[in-house]
Short mmCIF file of C-alpha atoms (C1' of nucleotides) in Angstrom, two decimals:
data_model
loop_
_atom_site.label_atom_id
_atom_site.label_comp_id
_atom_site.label_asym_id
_atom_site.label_seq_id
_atom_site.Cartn_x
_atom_site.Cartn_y
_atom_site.Cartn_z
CA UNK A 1 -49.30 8.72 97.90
CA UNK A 2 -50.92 11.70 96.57
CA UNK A 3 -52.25 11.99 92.60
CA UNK A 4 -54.19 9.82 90.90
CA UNK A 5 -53.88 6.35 90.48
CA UNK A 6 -53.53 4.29 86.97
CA UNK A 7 -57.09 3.65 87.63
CA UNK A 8 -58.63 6.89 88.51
CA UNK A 9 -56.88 7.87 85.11
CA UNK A 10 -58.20 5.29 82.91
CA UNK A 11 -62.15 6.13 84.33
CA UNK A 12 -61.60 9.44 83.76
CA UNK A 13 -60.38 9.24 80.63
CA UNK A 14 -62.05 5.92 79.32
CA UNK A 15 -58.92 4.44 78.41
CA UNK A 16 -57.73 0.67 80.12
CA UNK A 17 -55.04 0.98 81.78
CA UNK A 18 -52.99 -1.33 79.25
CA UNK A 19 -53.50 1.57 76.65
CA UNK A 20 -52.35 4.55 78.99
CA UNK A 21 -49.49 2.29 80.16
CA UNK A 22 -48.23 1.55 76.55
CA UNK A 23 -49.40 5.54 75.08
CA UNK A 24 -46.32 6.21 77.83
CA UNK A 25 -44.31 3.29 76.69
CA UNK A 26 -44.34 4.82 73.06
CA UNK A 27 -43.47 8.38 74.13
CA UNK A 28 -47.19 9.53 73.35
CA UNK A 29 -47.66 10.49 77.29
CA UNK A 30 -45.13 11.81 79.28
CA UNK A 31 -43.83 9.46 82.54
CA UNK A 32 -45.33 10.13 85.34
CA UNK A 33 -43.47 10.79 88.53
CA UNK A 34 -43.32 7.32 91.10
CA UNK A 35 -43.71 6.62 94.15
CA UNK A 36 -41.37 4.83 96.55
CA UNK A 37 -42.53 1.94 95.24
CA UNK A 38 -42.89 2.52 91.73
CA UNK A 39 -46.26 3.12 91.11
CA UNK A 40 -47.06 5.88 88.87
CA UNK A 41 -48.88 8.97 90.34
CA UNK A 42 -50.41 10.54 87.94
CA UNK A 43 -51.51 14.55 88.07
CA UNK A 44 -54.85 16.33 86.24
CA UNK A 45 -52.16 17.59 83.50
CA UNK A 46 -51.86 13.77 82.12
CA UNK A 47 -55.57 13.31 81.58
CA UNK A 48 -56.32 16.35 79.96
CA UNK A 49 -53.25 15.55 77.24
CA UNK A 50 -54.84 11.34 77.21
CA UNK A 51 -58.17 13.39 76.18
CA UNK A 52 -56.64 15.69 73.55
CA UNK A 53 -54.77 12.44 72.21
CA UNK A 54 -58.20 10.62 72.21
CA UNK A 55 -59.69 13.54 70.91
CA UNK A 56 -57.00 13.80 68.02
CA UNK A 57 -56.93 10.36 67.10
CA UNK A 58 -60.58 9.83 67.19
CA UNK A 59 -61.64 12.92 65.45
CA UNK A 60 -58.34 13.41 62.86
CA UNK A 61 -57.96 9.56 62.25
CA UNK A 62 -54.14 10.37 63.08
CA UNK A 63 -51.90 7.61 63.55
CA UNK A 64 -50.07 7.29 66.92
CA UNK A 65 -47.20 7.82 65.02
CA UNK A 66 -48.45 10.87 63.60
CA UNK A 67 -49.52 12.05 67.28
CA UNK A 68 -45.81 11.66 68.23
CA UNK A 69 -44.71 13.70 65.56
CA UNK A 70 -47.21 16.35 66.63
CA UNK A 71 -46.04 16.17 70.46
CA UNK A 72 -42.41 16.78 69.47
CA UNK A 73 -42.97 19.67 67.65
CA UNK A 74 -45.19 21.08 70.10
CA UNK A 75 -42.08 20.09 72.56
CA UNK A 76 -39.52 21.41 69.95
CA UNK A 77 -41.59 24.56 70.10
CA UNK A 78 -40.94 24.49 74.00
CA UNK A 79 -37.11 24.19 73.55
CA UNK A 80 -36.92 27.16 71.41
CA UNK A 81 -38.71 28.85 73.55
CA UNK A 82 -36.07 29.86 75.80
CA UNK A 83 -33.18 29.32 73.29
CA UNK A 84 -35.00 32.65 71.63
CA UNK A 85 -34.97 34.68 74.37
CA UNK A 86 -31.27 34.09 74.69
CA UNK A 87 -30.64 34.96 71.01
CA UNK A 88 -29.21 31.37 70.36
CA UNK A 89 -31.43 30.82 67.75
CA UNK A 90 -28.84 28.72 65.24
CA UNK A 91 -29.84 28.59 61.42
CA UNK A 92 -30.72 24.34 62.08
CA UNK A 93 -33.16 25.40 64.52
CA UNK A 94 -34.77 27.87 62.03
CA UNK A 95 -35.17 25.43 59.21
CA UNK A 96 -36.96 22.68 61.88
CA UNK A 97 -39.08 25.52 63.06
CA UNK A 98 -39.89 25.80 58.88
CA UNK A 99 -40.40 22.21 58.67
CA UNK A 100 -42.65 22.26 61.40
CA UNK A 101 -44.87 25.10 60.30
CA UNK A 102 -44.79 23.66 56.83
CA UNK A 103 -46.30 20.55 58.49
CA UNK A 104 -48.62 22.08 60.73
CA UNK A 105 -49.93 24.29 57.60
CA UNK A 106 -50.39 21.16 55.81
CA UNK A 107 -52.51 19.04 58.48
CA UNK A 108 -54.73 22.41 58.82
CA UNK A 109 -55.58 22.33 54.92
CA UNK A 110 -56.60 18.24 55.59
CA UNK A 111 -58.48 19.37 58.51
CA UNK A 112 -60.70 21.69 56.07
CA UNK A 113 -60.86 18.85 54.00
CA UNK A 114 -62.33 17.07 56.42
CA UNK A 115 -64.95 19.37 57.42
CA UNK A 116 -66.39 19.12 54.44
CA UNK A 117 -66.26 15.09 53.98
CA UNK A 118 -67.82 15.03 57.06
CA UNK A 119 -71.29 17.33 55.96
CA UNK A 120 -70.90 14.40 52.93
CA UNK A 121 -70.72 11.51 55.17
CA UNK A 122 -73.58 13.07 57.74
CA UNK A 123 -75.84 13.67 54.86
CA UNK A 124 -75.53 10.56 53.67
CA UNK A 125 -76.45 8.93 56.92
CA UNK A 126 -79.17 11.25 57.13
CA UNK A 127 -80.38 10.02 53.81
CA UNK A 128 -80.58 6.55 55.48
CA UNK A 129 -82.66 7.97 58.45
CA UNK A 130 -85.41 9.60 56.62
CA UNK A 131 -85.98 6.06 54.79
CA UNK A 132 -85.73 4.28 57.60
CA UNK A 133 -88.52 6.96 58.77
CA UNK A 134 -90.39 6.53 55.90
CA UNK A 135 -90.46 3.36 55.89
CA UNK A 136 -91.52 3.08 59.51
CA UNK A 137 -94.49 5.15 58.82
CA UNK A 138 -95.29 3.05 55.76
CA UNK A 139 -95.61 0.45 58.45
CA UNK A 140 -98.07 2.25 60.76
CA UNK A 141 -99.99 3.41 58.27
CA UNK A 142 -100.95 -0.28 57.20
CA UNK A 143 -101.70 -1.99 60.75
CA UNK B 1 -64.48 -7.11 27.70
CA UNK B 2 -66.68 -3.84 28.46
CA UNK B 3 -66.03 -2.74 31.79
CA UNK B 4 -63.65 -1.12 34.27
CA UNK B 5 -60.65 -3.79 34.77
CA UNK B 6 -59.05 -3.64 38.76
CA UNK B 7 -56.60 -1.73 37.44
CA UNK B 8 -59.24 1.43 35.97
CA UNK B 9 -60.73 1.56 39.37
CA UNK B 10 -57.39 1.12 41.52
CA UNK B 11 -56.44 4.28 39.48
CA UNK B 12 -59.82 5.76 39.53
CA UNK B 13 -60.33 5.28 43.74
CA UNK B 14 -56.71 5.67 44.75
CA UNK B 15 -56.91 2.50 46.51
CA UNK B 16 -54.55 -0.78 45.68
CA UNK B 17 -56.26 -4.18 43.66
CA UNK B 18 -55.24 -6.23 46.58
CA UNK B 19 -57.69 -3.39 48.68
CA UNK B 20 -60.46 -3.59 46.22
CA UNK B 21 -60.58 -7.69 46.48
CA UNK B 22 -60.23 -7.56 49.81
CA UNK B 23 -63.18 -5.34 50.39
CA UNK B 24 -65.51 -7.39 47.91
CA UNK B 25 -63.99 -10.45 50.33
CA UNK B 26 -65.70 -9.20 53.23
CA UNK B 27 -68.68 -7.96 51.93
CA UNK B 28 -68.21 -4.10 51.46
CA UNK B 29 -68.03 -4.18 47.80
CA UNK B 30 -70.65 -5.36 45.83
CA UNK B 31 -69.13 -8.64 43.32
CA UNK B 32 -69.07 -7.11 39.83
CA UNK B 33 -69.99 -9.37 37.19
CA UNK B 34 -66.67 -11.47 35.49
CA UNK B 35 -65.92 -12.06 32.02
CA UNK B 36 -65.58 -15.56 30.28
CA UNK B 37 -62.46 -16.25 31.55
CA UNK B 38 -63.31 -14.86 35.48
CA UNK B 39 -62.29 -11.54 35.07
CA UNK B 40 -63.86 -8.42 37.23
CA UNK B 41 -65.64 -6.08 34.88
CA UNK B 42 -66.42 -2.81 36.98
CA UNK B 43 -69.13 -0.42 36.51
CA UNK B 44 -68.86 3.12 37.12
CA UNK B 45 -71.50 2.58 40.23
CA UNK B 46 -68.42 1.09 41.85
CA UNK B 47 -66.21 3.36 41.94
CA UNK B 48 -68.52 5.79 43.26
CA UNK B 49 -69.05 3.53 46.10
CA UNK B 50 -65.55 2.47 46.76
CA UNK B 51 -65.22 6.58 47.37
CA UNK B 52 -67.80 6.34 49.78
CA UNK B 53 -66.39 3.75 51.68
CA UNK B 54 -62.78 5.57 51.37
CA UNK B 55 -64.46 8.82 52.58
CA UNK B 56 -66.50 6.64 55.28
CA UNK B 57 -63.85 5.09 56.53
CA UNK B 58 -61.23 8.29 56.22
CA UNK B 59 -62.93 10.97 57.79
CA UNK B 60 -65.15 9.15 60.08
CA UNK B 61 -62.68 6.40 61.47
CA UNK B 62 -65.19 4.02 60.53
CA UNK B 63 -63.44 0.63 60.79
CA UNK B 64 -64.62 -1.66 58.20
CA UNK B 65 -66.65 -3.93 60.03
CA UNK B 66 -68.93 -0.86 61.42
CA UNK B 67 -69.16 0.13 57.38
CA UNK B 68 -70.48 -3.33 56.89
CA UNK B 69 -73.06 -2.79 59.33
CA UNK B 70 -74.36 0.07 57.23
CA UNK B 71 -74.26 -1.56 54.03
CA UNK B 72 -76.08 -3.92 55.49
CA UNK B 73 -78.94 -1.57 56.86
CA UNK B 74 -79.25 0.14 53.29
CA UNK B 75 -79.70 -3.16 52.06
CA UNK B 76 -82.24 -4.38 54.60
CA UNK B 77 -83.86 -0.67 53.84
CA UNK B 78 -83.81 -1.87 50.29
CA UNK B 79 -85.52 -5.30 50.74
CA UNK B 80 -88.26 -3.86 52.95
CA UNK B 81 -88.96 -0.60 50.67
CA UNK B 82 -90.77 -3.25 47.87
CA UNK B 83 -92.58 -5.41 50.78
CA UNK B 84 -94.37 -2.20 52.44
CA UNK B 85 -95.43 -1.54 48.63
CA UNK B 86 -96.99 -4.99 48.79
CA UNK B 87 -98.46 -4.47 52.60
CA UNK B 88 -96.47 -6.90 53.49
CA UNK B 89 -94.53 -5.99 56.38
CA UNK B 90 -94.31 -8.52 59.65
CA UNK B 91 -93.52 -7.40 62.85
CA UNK B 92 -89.88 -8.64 62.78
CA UNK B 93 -89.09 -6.59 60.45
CA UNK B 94 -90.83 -3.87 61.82
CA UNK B 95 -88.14 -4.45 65.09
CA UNK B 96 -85.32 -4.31 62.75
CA UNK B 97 -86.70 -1.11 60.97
CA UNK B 98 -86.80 0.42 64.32
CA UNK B 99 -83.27 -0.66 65.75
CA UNK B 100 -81.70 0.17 61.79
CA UNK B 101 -83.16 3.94 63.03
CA UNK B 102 -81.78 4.11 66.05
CA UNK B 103 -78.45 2.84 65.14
CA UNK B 104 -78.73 5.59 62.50
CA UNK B 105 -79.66 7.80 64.91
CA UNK B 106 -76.78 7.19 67.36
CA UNK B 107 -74.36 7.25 64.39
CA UNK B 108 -76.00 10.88 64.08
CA UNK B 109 -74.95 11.87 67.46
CA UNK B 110 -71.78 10.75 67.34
CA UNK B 111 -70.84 12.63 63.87
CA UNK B 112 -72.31 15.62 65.89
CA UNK B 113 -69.34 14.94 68.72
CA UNK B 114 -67.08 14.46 65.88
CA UNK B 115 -68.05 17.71 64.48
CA UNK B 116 -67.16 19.51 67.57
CA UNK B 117 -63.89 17.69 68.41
CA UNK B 118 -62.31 18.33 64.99
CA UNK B 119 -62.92 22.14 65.98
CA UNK B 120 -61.11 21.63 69.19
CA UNK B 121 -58.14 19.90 67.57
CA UNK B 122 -58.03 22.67 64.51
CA UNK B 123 -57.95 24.93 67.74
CA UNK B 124 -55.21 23.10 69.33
CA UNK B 125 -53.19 23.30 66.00
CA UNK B 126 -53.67 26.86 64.80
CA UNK B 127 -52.41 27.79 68.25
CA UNK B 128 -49.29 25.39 67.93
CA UNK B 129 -49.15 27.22 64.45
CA UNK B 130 -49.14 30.73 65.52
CA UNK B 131 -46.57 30.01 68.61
CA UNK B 132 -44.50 28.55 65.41
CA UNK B 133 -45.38 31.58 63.41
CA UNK B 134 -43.86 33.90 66.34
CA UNK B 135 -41.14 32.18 66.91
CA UNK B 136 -39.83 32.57 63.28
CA UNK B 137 -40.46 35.83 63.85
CA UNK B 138 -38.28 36.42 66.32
CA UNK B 139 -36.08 34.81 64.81
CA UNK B 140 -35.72 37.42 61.74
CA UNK B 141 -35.52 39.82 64.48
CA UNK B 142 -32.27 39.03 65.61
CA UNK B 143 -30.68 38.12 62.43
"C1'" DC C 1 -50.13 -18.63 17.74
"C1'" DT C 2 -47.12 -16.95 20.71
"C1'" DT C 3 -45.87 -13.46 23.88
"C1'" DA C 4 -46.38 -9.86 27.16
"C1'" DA C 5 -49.26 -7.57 30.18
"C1'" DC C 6 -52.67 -7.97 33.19
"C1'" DG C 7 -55.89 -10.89 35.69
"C1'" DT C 8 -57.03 -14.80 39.17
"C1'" DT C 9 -56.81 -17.35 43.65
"C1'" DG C 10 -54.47 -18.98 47.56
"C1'" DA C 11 -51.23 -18.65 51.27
"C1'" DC C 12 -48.26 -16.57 54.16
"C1'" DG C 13 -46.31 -12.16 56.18
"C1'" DT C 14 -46.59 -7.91 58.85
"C1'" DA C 15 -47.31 -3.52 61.40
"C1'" DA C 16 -50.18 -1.17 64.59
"C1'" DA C 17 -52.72 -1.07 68.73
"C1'" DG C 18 -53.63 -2.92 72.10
"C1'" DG C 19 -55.64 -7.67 75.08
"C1'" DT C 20 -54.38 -11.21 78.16
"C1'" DT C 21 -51.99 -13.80 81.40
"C1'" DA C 22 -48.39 -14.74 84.71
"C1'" DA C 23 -45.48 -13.83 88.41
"C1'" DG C 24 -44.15 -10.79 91.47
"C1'" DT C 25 -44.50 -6.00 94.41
"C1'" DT C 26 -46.87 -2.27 96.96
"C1'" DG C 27 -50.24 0.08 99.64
"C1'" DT C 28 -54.08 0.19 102.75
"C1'" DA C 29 -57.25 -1.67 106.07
"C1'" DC C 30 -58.25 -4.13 109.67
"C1'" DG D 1 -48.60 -8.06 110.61
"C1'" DT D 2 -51.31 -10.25 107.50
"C1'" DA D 3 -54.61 -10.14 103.96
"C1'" DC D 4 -56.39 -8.30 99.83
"C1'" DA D 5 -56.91 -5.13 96.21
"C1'" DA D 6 -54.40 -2.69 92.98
"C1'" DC D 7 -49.94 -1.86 91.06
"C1'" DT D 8 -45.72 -3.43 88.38
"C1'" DT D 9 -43.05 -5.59 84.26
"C1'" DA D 10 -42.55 -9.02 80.73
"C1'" DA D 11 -43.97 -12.03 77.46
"C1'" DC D 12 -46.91 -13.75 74.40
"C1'" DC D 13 -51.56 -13.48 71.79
"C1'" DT D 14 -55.03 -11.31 68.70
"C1'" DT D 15 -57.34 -8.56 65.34
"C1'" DT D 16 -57.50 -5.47 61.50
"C1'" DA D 17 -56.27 -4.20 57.09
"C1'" DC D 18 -54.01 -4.98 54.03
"C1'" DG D 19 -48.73 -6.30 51.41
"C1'" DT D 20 -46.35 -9.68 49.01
"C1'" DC D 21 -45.17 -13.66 46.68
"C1'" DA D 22 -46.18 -17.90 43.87
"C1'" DA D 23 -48.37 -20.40 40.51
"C1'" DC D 24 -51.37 -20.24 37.13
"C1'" DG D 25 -55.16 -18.44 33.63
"C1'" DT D 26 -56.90 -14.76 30.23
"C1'" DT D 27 -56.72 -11.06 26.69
"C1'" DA D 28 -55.05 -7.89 23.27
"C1'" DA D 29 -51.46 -7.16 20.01
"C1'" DG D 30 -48.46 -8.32 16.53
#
DNA sequence: CTTAACGTTGACGTAAAGGTTAAGTTGTAC
DNA sequence: GTACAACTTAACCTTTACGTCAACGTTAAG
């Protein structure tokens, strides 16, 4: 029984272990290898992706379904790898591998986006504090 | 009948009528006033903060509930700005003042986190993009 | 003054992302 | 070898954020 337990996973990554059991169910984390028994040993590899998936769909708002779409490119990507080096590149593959950098292109511009709606959204809020502030020292000022 | 109809600011926000009733349902939008007949007359001052609450709720993954909570602190900001004018302020509201700031203030820290995370996943992607990029590459290669 | 286009309020439907509970299995610790 | 904690699947439940009718009222245009 060595590798980490459903548990150990879910502190590490802050995730219950319903979520990291169903993020595998929908093909967002790959299986992890069993034991005997059937309970899933997990290795460092699996948190680290369960963090760049939180990370993703925390920070980019993406869907789940969108973070699937993502992982099988990146997976695509894999599969070509090889198919490349033996000069089996076939004209389908080429147009996916157009799609996909298309796609990825895209999601980069909405990332810059996003950048800057951010600043918007933090100045804003900052806005709010320095009332808040203001107001608070208002209050002092009159006790 | 002067006044944005739900249809102006659907247009105008991007978001559906059924979306802009909903969010005056639960307290995100302020009511506008009605006609005669009970119809929503819209001000411009809408809009504007319907594309807050879109920004809000895009970029920062805000779900609507935690943008109520903010509404709600600008508002208690509001009420409390004329009362310190009058030297009026009690010391409840002098508590809520000071958790409205440190909400704020965690809120703060946590865009800060964001910021950093959306650099990580624009990392993760421009590499996907320039493994993508090479591949294609190759691919002309051995055309 | 009628008609068409747009508005209104319910009420029910639904997809996503898990939570919860039940009923049974496995692994470890004594 | 027997407890006991932690694992498993399966099934159903819940919440959020709206979509989608239905049935009816209002307005602007001709």
């Amino acid at each position: 029984m060595t590798g980490l337990k459903i548990d150990d996973v879910a502190k590490q990554s802050g995730l219950t272990k319903r979520t990291i059991r169903y993020y595998e169910q929908i093909g967002l984390l790959a299986s992890p290898p069993r034991s005997e028994g059937g309970i899933r040993l997990y290795s460092q590899a699996h948190v680290e992706m369960l963090n760049k998936i939180v990370s993703a769909k925390e920070v980019m708002g993406f869907s789940l379904t969108e973070l699937q779409e993502f992982i099988q490119l990146s997976e695509t990507l894999e599969e070509q790898r090889s198919d490349y080096r033996q000069f089996k590149g076939t004209d389908q593959q080429r147009e996916k591998l157009e799609k996909v950098t298309e796609t990825i292109e895209e999601q980069l511009k909405l990332i810059a986006q996003k950048k800057k709606s951010i600043v918007r959204v933090e100045q804003d809020l900052t806005a709010l504090y320095e009332r808040a502030k203001n107001a608070l020292h208002t209050f002092k000022e009159n006790k």
